Amino acid sequence: MAQQGVLLDQDQFCCSVCLDLLKEPVTIPCGHSYCRSCIEGCWDQDVLKGVYSCPQCRETFIPRPNLRKNNMLAEVVEKLRKTGLQAAPPPALCYAGPGDVVCDVCTGTRKQKALMSCLACLASYCETHLQPHYESPAFKKHKLVKATAQLQEKICSHHDKLLEVYCRTDQQCICYLCTMDEHKGHDTVSAAAERTEKQRQLGMSQQKVQQRFQEREKELKELQQAVESFKTEEREQRLNLNFQCPAPSTPLRQPPGGGVCLMANVTWCDERNIQELKSFCSPDLEFLTIKCRPHYLPREFSSIIITAVYIPQADTSMALNELYLTLCKLETIYPEAAFIVAGDFNKANLKTRLPKFYQHIDCATRGGKTLDHCYSNFRDAYKALPRPLSE
């Protein structure tokens, strides 16, 4: 009897919000006491309403009351703590709060919180009323699960039996009696087995997704590296490329030819590109030098090939034929390259042998000085210098 009195006293000094012994107890105008943090938390939610109420009796207060510590109550609670009693109320005093599953056996206005649900009894029990399921042989085979409010969802609506079978044919959970009626002959397994299989499939799907993610991440890194590499290459290629005819060991004085001429293949006939090339050709050229800036090169070309040419008046036909064969060979080796042919053609008609090339620039030489140091004997008169950008 003495123990029951202690329990009663402890219940009286429990906060009805947190169901624990009062911490820094305060008493509100209606006379009920709460933990300071608990009642402040409740009233903080009512700030917008401007009306504050007691969680127990629902008496309202306007304005918000000032909270003062109940010193006498605080001393009593502190003495209770020092006696070694539990800080939390005993199981019989664990009342259900909002969102909790209530015990189906408890009576009265305040029911206790359910700990387990029985799939055989289709009821939920608090710790006190759950004891028979642990102690009585009659409840030994009952299946207990964590307390749930959706017990009816686990029961067959036709046979009032537990949904413990899964029909793969109809993709739904059924009871064992359903396998003998409308689901007879269907592909069925236990609900536990199907859950295990679904978890396995989910694990495989997650693994595949993770693998694809890693692959995409790897591709992204490779793309970023490629972009950085391209930027580096672009910076390097922005440097001017100089192509010069090699000076012969013994310069020969030749009569002036037909002038410096520059030709480019049709696919690169772009006004911007031509203007750029024109800016590097003038009648004042003392030697053939062409500067090509790679950032003016169209995207579809992987390289640019400069061919420096001198065609002597002695045999223009032979020189044109040699030039044609060489360019065909270069186009085969570098199909994605942009071709430029420049030099002194001695008024030879290149269009008869090079129909793919258009003449864009034609400037007169300055007397006999232009290209003189590029001349050599007939055998070495033709010079071809391919320079792919990738090199």
GROMACS .gro file of C-alpha atoms in nm:
model
  391
    1MET     CA    1   0.000   0.000   0.000
    2ALA     CA    2   0.288   0.233   0.077
    3GLN     CA    3   0.432   0.171  -0.269
    4GLN     CA    4   0.100   0.254  -0.433
    5GLY     CA    5   0.097   0.581  -0.237
    6VAL     CA    6   0.439   0.671  -0.371
    7LEU     CA    7   0.326   0.597  -0.725
    8LEU     CA    8   0.021   0.815  -0.672
    9ASP     CA    9   0.236   1.097  -0.541
   10GLN     CA   10   0.472   1.063  -0.837
   11ASP     CA   11   0.181   1.076  -1.081
   12GLN     CA   12   0.062   1.396  -0.921
   13PHE     CA   13   0.400   1.558  -0.982
   14CYS     CA   14   0.426   1.458  -1.349
   15CYS     CA   15   0.390   1.712  -1.628
   16SER     CA   16   0.083   1.629  -1.839
   17VAL     CA   17   0.269   1.741  -2.154
   18CYS     CA   18   0.592   1.538  -2.136
   19LEU     CA   19   0.459   1.278  -1.885
   20ASP     CA   20   0.781   1.313  -1.687
   21LEU     CA   21   0.855   1.455  -1.343
   22LEU     CA   22   0.823   1.832  -1.345
   23LYS     CA   23   1.136   2.024  -1.440
   24GLU     CA   24   1.145   2.386  -1.317
   25PRO     CA   25   0.772   2.371  -1.242
   26VAL     CA   26   0.554   2.675  -1.307
   27THR     CA   27   0.186   2.720  -1.218
   28ILE     CA   28  -0.047   2.901  -1.459
   29PRO     CA   29  -0.354   3.107  -1.351
   30CYS     CA   30  -0.595   2.810  -1.369
   31GLY     CA   31  -0.389   2.626  -1.108
   32HIS     CA   32  -0.229   2.355  -1.324
   33SER     CA   33   0.146   2.311  -1.319
   34TYR     CA   34   0.384   2.226  -1.603
   35CYS     CA   35   0.750   2.219  -1.688
   36ARG     CA   36   0.848   2.571  -1.791
   37SER     CA   37   0.984   2.449  -2.127
   38CYS     CA   38   0.670   2.242  -2.195
   39ILE     CA   39   0.414   2.517  -2.137
   40GLU     CA   40   0.627   2.774  -2.319
   41GLY     CA   41   0.649   2.537  -2.616
   42CYS     CA   42   0.270   2.497  -2.621
   43TRP     CA   43   0.208   2.869  -2.598
   44ASP     CA   44   0.469   2.954  -2.861
   45GLN     CA   45   0.245   2.773  -3.110
   46ASP     CA   46  -0.046   3.004  -3.018
   47VAL     CA   47   0.138   3.332  -3.075
   48LEU     CA   48  -0.043   3.406  -3.400
   49LYS     CA   49  -0.383   3.338  -3.242
   50GLY     CA   50  -0.314   3.569  -2.948
   51VAL     CA   51  -0.513   3.338  -2.719
   52TYR     CA   52  -0.336   3.102  -2.479
   53SER     CA   53  -0.496   2.802  -2.309
   54CYS     CA   54  -0.426   2.535  -2.049
   55PRO     CA   55  -0.345   2.197  -2.212
   56GLN     CA   56  -0.559   2.022  -1.946
   57CYS     CA   57  -0.868   2.231  -1.868
   58ARG     CA   58  -0.854   2.445  -2.185
   59GLU     CA   59  -0.910   2.768  -1.992
   60THR     CA   60  -0.797   3.059  -2.208
   61PHE     CA   61  -0.585   3.357  -2.112
   62ILE     CA   62  -0.543   3.698  -2.274
   63PRO     CA   63  -0.274   3.828  -2.273
   64ARG     CA   64  -0.007   3.561  -2.230
   65PRO     CA   65   0.047   3.505  -1.857
   66ASN     CA   66   0.388   3.563  -1.706
   67LEU     CA   67   0.540   3.240  -1.576
   68ARG     CA   68   0.696   3.222  -1.232
   69LYS     CA   69   0.868   2.926  -1.077
   70ASN     CA   70   0.665   2.739  -0.813
   71ASN     CA   71   0.936   2.708  -0.550
   72MET     CA   72   0.741   2.482  -0.314
   73LEU     CA   73   0.651   2.241  -0.593
   74ALA     CA   74   1.009   2.246  -0.716
   75GLU     CA   75   1.136   2.143  -0.371
   76VAL     CA   76   0.888   1.854  -0.350
   77VAL     CA   77   0.984   1.727  -0.696
   78GLU     CA   78   1.352   1.752  -0.607
   79LYS     CA   79   1.292   1.540  -0.296
   80LEU     CA   80   1.112   1.282  -0.509
   81ARG     CA   81   1.411   1.265  -0.741
   82LYS     CA   82   1.651   1.213  -0.450
   83THR     CA   83   1.448   0.915  -0.323
   84GLY     CA   84   1.571   0.718  -0.626
   85LEU     CA   85   1.232   0.693  -0.797
   86GLN     CA   86   1.221   0.666  -1.175
   87ALA     CA   87   1.240   0.992  -1.361
   88ALA     CA   88   0.976   0.866  -1.603
   89PRO     CA   89   0.634   0.744  -1.486
   90PRO     CA   90   0.576   0.369  -1.464
   91PRO     CA   91   0.435   0.194  -1.771
   92ALA     CA   92   0.079   0.216  -1.635
   93LEU     CA   93   0.109   0.596  -1.651
   94CYS     CA   94   0.240   0.627  -2.010
   95TYR     CA   95  -0.062   0.798  -2.153
   96ALA     CA   96  -0.109   0.817  -2.530
   97GLY     CA   97  -0.034   1.149  -2.691
   98PRO     CA   98  -0.117   1.290  -3.034
   99GLY     CA   99  -0.014   1.045  -3.306
  100ASP     CA  100   0.032   0.754  -3.064
  101VAL     CA  101  -0.155   0.423  -3.093
  102VAL     CA  102  -0.387   0.384  -2.792
  103CYS     CA  103  -0.443   0.065  -2.597
  104ASP     CA  104  -0.771  -0.105  -2.697
  105VAL     CA  105  -0.824  -0.249  -2.347
  106CYS     CA  106  -0.772   0.065  -2.139
  107THR     CA  107  -1.089   0.246  -2.029
  108GLY     CA  108  -1.154   0.602  -1.927
  109THR     CA  109  -1.084   0.932  -2.096
  110ARG     CA  110  -0.706   0.893  -2.086
  111LYS     CA  111  -0.586   0.571  -2.242
  112GLN     CA  112  -0.233   0.444  -2.226
  113LYS     CA  113   0.005   0.423  -2.517
  114ALA     CA  114   0.008   0.087  -2.696
  115LEU     CA  115   0.342  -0.087  -2.737
  116MET     CA  116   0.245  -0.387  -2.950
  117SER     CA  117  -0.037  -0.493  -3.180
  118CYS     CA  118  -0.160  -0.852  -3.206
  119LEU     CA  119  -0.242  -0.973  -3.557
  120ALA     CA  120  -0.452  -1.257  -3.414
  121CYS     CA  121  -0.655  -1.050  -3.170
  122LEU     CA  122  -0.658  -0.747  -3.406
  123ALA     CA  123  -0.599  -0.524  -3.106
  124SER     CA  124  -0.323  -0.307  -2.962
  125TYR     CA  125  -0.203  -0.330  -2.603
  126CYS     CA  126  -0.014  -0.119  -2.353
  127GLU     CA  127   0.261  -0.279  -2.147
  128THR     CA  128   0.023  -0.374  -1.866
  129HIS     CA  129  -0.240  -0.538  -2.085
  130LEU     CA  130   0.024  -0.699  -2.302
  131GLN     CA  131   0.150  -0.922  -2.020
  132PRO     CA  132  -0.103  -1.205  -2.083
  133HIS     CA  133   0.043  -1.251  -2.434
  134TYR     CA  134   0.381  -1.317  -2.273
  135GLU     CA  135   0.262  -1.525  -1.980
  136SER     CA  136  -0.044  -1.725  -2.095
  137PRO     CA  137   0.003  -2.032  -2.319
  138ALA     CA  138  -0.326  -1.942  -2.492
  139PHE     CA  139  -0.157  -1.642  -2.658
  140LYS     CA  140   0.173  -1.815  -2.731
  141LYS     CA  141   0.110  -1.848  -3.106
  142HIS     CA  142  -0.027  -1.497  -3.150
  143LYS     CA  143   0.189  -1.280  -3.371
  144LEU     CA  144   0.288  -0.948  -3.216
  145VAL     CA  145   0.412  -0.652  -3.419
  146LYS     CA  146   0.503  -0.297  -3.334
  147ALA     CA  147   0.193  -0.096  -3.245
  148THR     CA  148   0.014   0.018  -3.559
  149ALA     CA  149  -0.309   0.202  -3.626
  150GLN     CA  150  -0.357   0.027  -3.962
  151LEU     CA  151  -0.446  -0.316  -3.830
  152GLN     CA  152  -0.753  -0.344  -4.051
  153GLU     CA  153  -0.539  -0.290  -4.359
  154LYS     CA  154  -0.358  -0.615  -4.277
  155ILE     CA  155  -0.684  -0.814  -4.266
  156CYS     CA  156  -0.865  -0.966  -4.564
  157SER     CA  157  -1.198  -0.788  -4.611
  158HIS     CA  158  -1.362  -1.110  -4.741
  159HIS     CA  159  -1.243  -1.367  -4.487
  160ASP     CA  160  -1.125  -1.154  -4.190
  161LYS     CA  161  -0.792  -1.336  -4.200
  162LEU     CA  162  -0.440  -1.200  -4.194
  163LEU     CA  163  -0.300  -1.099  -4.534
  164GLU     CA  164   0.003  -1.325  -4.521
  165VAL     CA  165   0.007  -1.446  -4.883
  166TYR     CA  166   0.112  -1.248  -5.192
  167CYS     CA  167  -0.047  -1.317  -5.531
  168ARG     CA  168   0.205  -1.240  -5.803
  169THR     CA  169  -0.059  -1.292  -6.071
  170ASP     CA  170  -0.279  -1.010  -5.941
  171GLN     CA  171   0.001  -0.819  -5.764
  172GLN     CA  172  -0.176  -0.798  -5.427
  173CYS     CA  173  -0.171  -0.937  -5.073
  174ILE     CA  174  -0.433  -1.200  -4.988
  175CYS     CA  175  -0.515  -1.441  -4.707
  176TYR     CA  176  -0.470  -1.817  -4.723
  177LEU     CA  177  -0.846  -1.867  -4.785
  178CYS     CA  178  -0.825  -1.648  -5.095
  179THR     CA  179  -0.586  -1.902  -5.249
  180MET     CA  180  -0.875  -2.149  -5.249
  181ASP     CA  181  -1.130  -1.910  -5.399
  182GLU     CA  182  -1.081  -1.630  -5.651
  183HIS     CA  183  -0.701  -1.669  -5.651
  184LYS     CA  184  -0.701  -2.045  -5.697
  185GLY     CA  185  -0.428  -2.158  -5.935
  186HIS     CA  186  -0.250  -1.821  -5.924
  187ASP     CA  187   0.122  -1.778  -5.866
  188THR     CA  188   0.139  -1.715  -5.491
  189VAL     CA  189   0.413  -1.694  -5.230
  190SER     CA  190   0.424  -1.593  -4.868
  191ALA     CA  191   0.420  -1.221  -4.799
  192ALA     CA  192   0.754  -1.253  -4.622
  193ALA     CA  193   0.912  -1.427  -4.922
  194GLU     CA  194   0.779  -1.161  -5.160
  195ARG     CA  195   0.907  -0.886  -4.934
  196THR     CA  196   1.252  -1.048  -4.936
  197GLU     CA  197   1.243  -1.075  -5.316
  198LYS     CA  198   1.133  -0.713  -5.356
  199GLN     CA  199   1.411  -0.601  -5.126
  200ARG     CA  200   1.661  -0.801  -5.331
  201GLN     CA  201   1.534  -0.645  -5.655
  202LEU     CA  202   1.542  -0.303  -5.497
  203GLY     CA  203   1.900  -0.362  -5.389
  204MET     CA  204   1.997  -0.463  -5.743
  205SER     CA  205   1.820  -0.158  -5.888
  206GLN     CA  206   1.998   0.068  -5.643
  207GLN     CA  207   2.329  -0.096  -5.734
  208LYS     CA  208   2.263  -0.039  -6.106
  209VAL     CA  209   2.164   0.320  -6.044
  210GLN     CA  210   2.478   0.371  -5.838
  211GLN     CA  211   2.687   0.210  -6.112
  212ARG     CA  212   2.530   0.435  -6.377
  213PHE     CA  213   2.588   0.732  -6.154
  214GLN     CA  214   2.955   0.641  -6.115
  215GLU     CA  215   2.985   0.593  -6.492
  216ARG     CA  216   2.826   0.932  -6.558
  217GLU     CA  217   3.052   1.085  -6.296
  218LYS     CA  218   3.353   0.929  -6.467
  219GLU     CA  219   3.235   1.056  -6.807
  220LEU     CA  220   3.185   1.401  -6.659
  221LYS     CA  221   3.539   1.402  -6.522
  222GLU     CA  222   3.673   1.287  -6.860
  223LEU     CA  223   3.472   1.560  -7.030
  224GLN     CA  224   3.606   1.818  -6.789
  225GLN     CA  225   3.959   1.695  -6.855
  226ALA     CA  226   3.893   1.709  -7.229
  227VAL     CA  227   3.763   2.065  -7.197
  228GLU     CA  228   4.071   2.166  -6.999
  229SER     CA  229   4.292   1.992  -7.254
  230PHE     CA  230   4.109   2.169  -7.536
  231LYS     CA  231   4.150   2.503  -7.364
  232THR     CA  232   4.521   2.437  -7.318
  233GLU     CA  233   4.557   2.330  -7.680
  234GLU     CA  234   4.358   2.631  -7.793
  235ARG     CA  235   4.588   2.866  -7.605
  236GLU     CA  236   4.888   2.699  -7.765
  237GLN     CA  237   4.733   2.708  -8.111
  238ARG     CA  238   4.653   3.075  -8.080
  239LEU     CA  239   5.022   3.132  -8.130
  240ASN     CA  240   5.093   3.225  -8.489
  241LEU     CA  241   5.208   2.944  -8.714
  242ASN     CA  242   5.479   3.056  -8.950
  243PHE     CA  243   5.542   2.867  -9.269
  244GLN     CA  244   5.845   2.970  -9.471
  245CYS     CA  245   6.005   2.843  -9.786
  246PRO     CA  246   6.353   2.714  -9.706
  247ALA     CA  247   6.622   2.943  -9.837
  248PRO     CA  248   6.851   2.767 -10.087
  249SER     CA  249   7.220   2.746 -10.021
  250THR     CA  250   7.291   2.942 -10.341
  251PRO     CA  251   7.022   3.201 -10.419
  252LEU     CA  252   6.947   3.229 -10.788
  253ARG     CA  253   6.836   3.544 -10.962
  254GLN     CA  254   6.523   3.469 -11.165
  255PRO     CA  255   6.307   3.695 -11.372
  256PRO     CA  256   5.993   3.817 -11.194
  257GLY     CA  257   5.702   3.580 -11.217
  258GLY     CA  258   5.330   3.640 -11.231
  259GLY     CA  259   5.295   3.762 -10.874
  260VAL     CA  260   5.219   3.616 -10.535
  261CYS     CA  261   4.892   3.423 -10.535
  262LEU     CA  262   4.703   3.249 -10.254
  263MET     CA  263   4.435   2.985 -10.304
  264ALA     CA  264   4.220   2.788 -10.058
  265ASN     CA  265   3.992   2.488 -10.098
  266VAL     CA  266   3.623   2.567 -10.148
  267THR     CA  267   3.504   2.449  -9.807
  268TRP     CA  268   3.716   2.712  -9.639
  269CYS     CA  269   3.602   3.003  -9.854
  270ASP     CA  270   3.481   3.222  -9.571
  271GLU     CA  271   3.507   3.600  -9.594
  272ARG     CA  272   3.643   3.628  -9.242
  273ASN     CA  273   3.914   3.370  -9.311
  274ILE     CA  274   4.008   3.529  -9.642
  275GLN     CA  275   4.035   3.877  -9.490
  276GLU     CA  276   4.259   3.733  -9.222
  277LEU     CA  277   4.488   3.577  -9.482
  278LYS     CA  278   4.487   3.892  -9.695
  279SER     CA  279   4.624   4.089  -9.403
  280PHE     CA  280   4.945   3.885  -9.422
  281CYS     CA  281   4.998   3.918  -9.800
  282SER     CA  282   5.132   4.239  -9.957
  283PRO     CA  283   5.346   4.345 -10.256
  284ASP     CA  284   5.625   4.417 -10.009
  285LEU     CA  285   5.689   4.050  -9.930
  286GLU     CA  286   6.062   3.981  -9.941
  287PHE     CA  287   5.999   3.610  -9.882
  288LEU     CA  288   5.690   3.395  -9.869
  289THR     CA  289   5.557   3.389  -9.512
  290ILE     CA  290   5.199   3.305  -9.430
  291LYS     CA  291   5.067   3.328  -9.078
  292CYS     CA  292   4.750   3.141  -8.999
  293ARG     CA  293   4.573   3.186  -8.669
  294PRO     CA  294   4.408   2.858  -8.557
  295HIS     CA  295   4.118   3.028  -8.378
  296TYR     CA  296   3.995   3.145  -8.719
  297LEU     CA  297   3.987   2.786  -8.841
  298PRO     CA  298   3.631   2.647  -8.880
  299ARG     CA  299   3.531   2.374  -8.634
  300GLU     CA  300   3.499   2.107  -8.899
  301PHE     CA  301   3.872   2.119  -8.979
  302SER     CA  302   4.119   1.932  -8.759
  303SER     CA  303   4.430   2.084  -8.917
  304ILE     CA  304   4.551   2.335  -9.172
  305ILE     CA  305   4.807   2.252  -9.442
  306ILE     CA  306   5.008   2.526  -9.612
  307THR     CA  307   5.168   2.449  -9.948
  308ALA     CA  308   5.427   2.697 -10.075
  309VAL     CA  309   5.466   2.684 -10.454
  310TYR     CA  310   5.689   2.828 -10.724
  311ILE     CA  311   5.604   2.729 -11.080
  312PRO     CA  312   5.881   2.813 -11.331
  313GLN     CA  313   5.791   2.930 -11.676
  314ALA     CA  314   5.995   2.646 -11.830
  315ASP     CA  315   5.737   2.372 -11.771
  316THR     CA  316   5.415   2.489 -11.600
  317SER     CA  317   5.227   2.176 -11.713
  318MET     CA  318   5.465   1.939 -11.537
  319ALA     CA  319   5.470   2.155 -11.224
  320LEU     CA  320   5.088   2.174 -11.214
  321ASN     CA  321   5.060   1.797 -11.254
  322GLU     CA  322   5.306   1.741 -10.970
  323LEU     CA  323   5.116   1.989 -10.755
  324TYR     CA  324   4.784   1.816 -10.830
  325LEU     CA  325   4.918   1.470 -10.739
  326THR     CA  326   5.076   1.597 -10.419
  327LEU     CA  327   4.760   1.774 -10.305
  328CYS     CA  328   4.550   1.465 -10.379
  329LYS     CA  329   4.786   1.261 -10.165
  330LEU     CA  330   4.771   1.516  -9.884
  331GLU     CA  331   4.390   1.527  -9.899
  332THR     CA  332   4.385   1.148  -9.863
  333ILE     CA  333   4.616   1.157  -9.562
  334TYR     CA  334   4.442   1.455  -9.402
  335PRO     CA  335   4.076   1.439  -9.513
  336GLU     CA  336   3.965   1.682  -9.240
  337ALA     CA  337   4.231   1.944  -9.309
  338ALA     CA  338   4.190   2.289  -9.459
  339PHE     CA  339   4.431   2.340  -9.753
  340ILE     CA  340   4.598   2.664  -9.858
  341VAL     CA  341   4.820   2.693 -10.166
  342ALA     CA  342   5.031   3.008 -10.195
  343GLY     CA  343   5.322   3.115 -10.406
  344ASP     CA  344   5.439   3.243 -10.743
  345PHE     CA  345   5.246   3.061 -11.017
  346ASN     CA  346   5.391   3.254 -11.315
  347LYS     CA  347   5.041   3.316 -11.453
  348ALA     CA  348   4.975   2.942 -11.470
  349ASN     CA  349   4.603   2.858 -11.470
  350LEU     CA  350   4.564   2.647 -11.157
  351LYS     CA  351   4.188   2.614 -11.198
  352THR     CA  352   4.236   2.372 -11.484
  353ARG     CA  353   4.410   2.126 -11.253
  354LEU     CA  354   4.274   2.233 -10.914
  355PRO     CA  355   3.898   2.283 -10.958
  356LYS     CA  356   3.839   2.245 -10.584
  357PHE     CA  357   4.046   2.555 -10.509
  358TYR     CA  358   3.944   2.919 -10.553
  359GLN     CA  359   4.185   3.204 -10.609
  360HIS     CA  360   4.126   3.480 -10.361
  361ILE     CA  361   4.443   3.689 -10.340
  362ASP     CA  362   4.663   3.804 -10.625
  363CYS     CA  363   4.925   4.071 -10.567
  364ALA     CA  364   5.210   4.181 -10.791
  365THR     CA  365   5.571   4.118 -10.700
  366ARG     CA  366   5.812   4.402 -10.633
  367GLY     CA  367   6.042   4.366 -10.921
  368GLY     CA  368   6.286   4.077 -10.915
  369LYS     CA  369   6.334   4.078 -10.541
  370THR     CA  370   6.019   3.899 -10.437
  371LEU     CA  371   6.068   3.528 -10.383
  372ASP     CA  372   6.415   3.541 -10.538
  373HIS     CA  373   6.574   3.368 -10.243
  374CYS     CA  374   6.308   3.093 -10.266
  375TYR     CA  375   6.402   3.004 -10.620
  376SER     CA  376   6.615   2.703 -10.693
  377ASN     CA  377   6.677   2.475 -10.987
  378PHE     CA  378   6.379   2.309 -11.158
  379ARG     CA  379   6.416   1.981 -10.969
  380ASP     CA  380   6.356   2.154 -10.635
  381ALA     CA  381   6.122   2.425 -10.758
  382TYR     CA  382   5.812   2.274 -10.595
  383LYS     CA  383   5.793   2.284 -10.217
  384ALA     CA  384   5.511   2.127 -10.009
  385LEU     CA  385   5.510   2.170  -9.633
  386PRO     CA  386   5.210   2.013  -9.456
  387ARG     CA  387   5.167   2.130  -9.101
  388PRO     CA  388   4.867   1.967  -8.920
  389LEU     CA  389   4.756   2.161  -8.615
  390SER     CA  390   4.774   1.849  -8.397
  391GLU     CA  391   5.146   1.823  -8.439
   0.00000   0.00000   0.00000
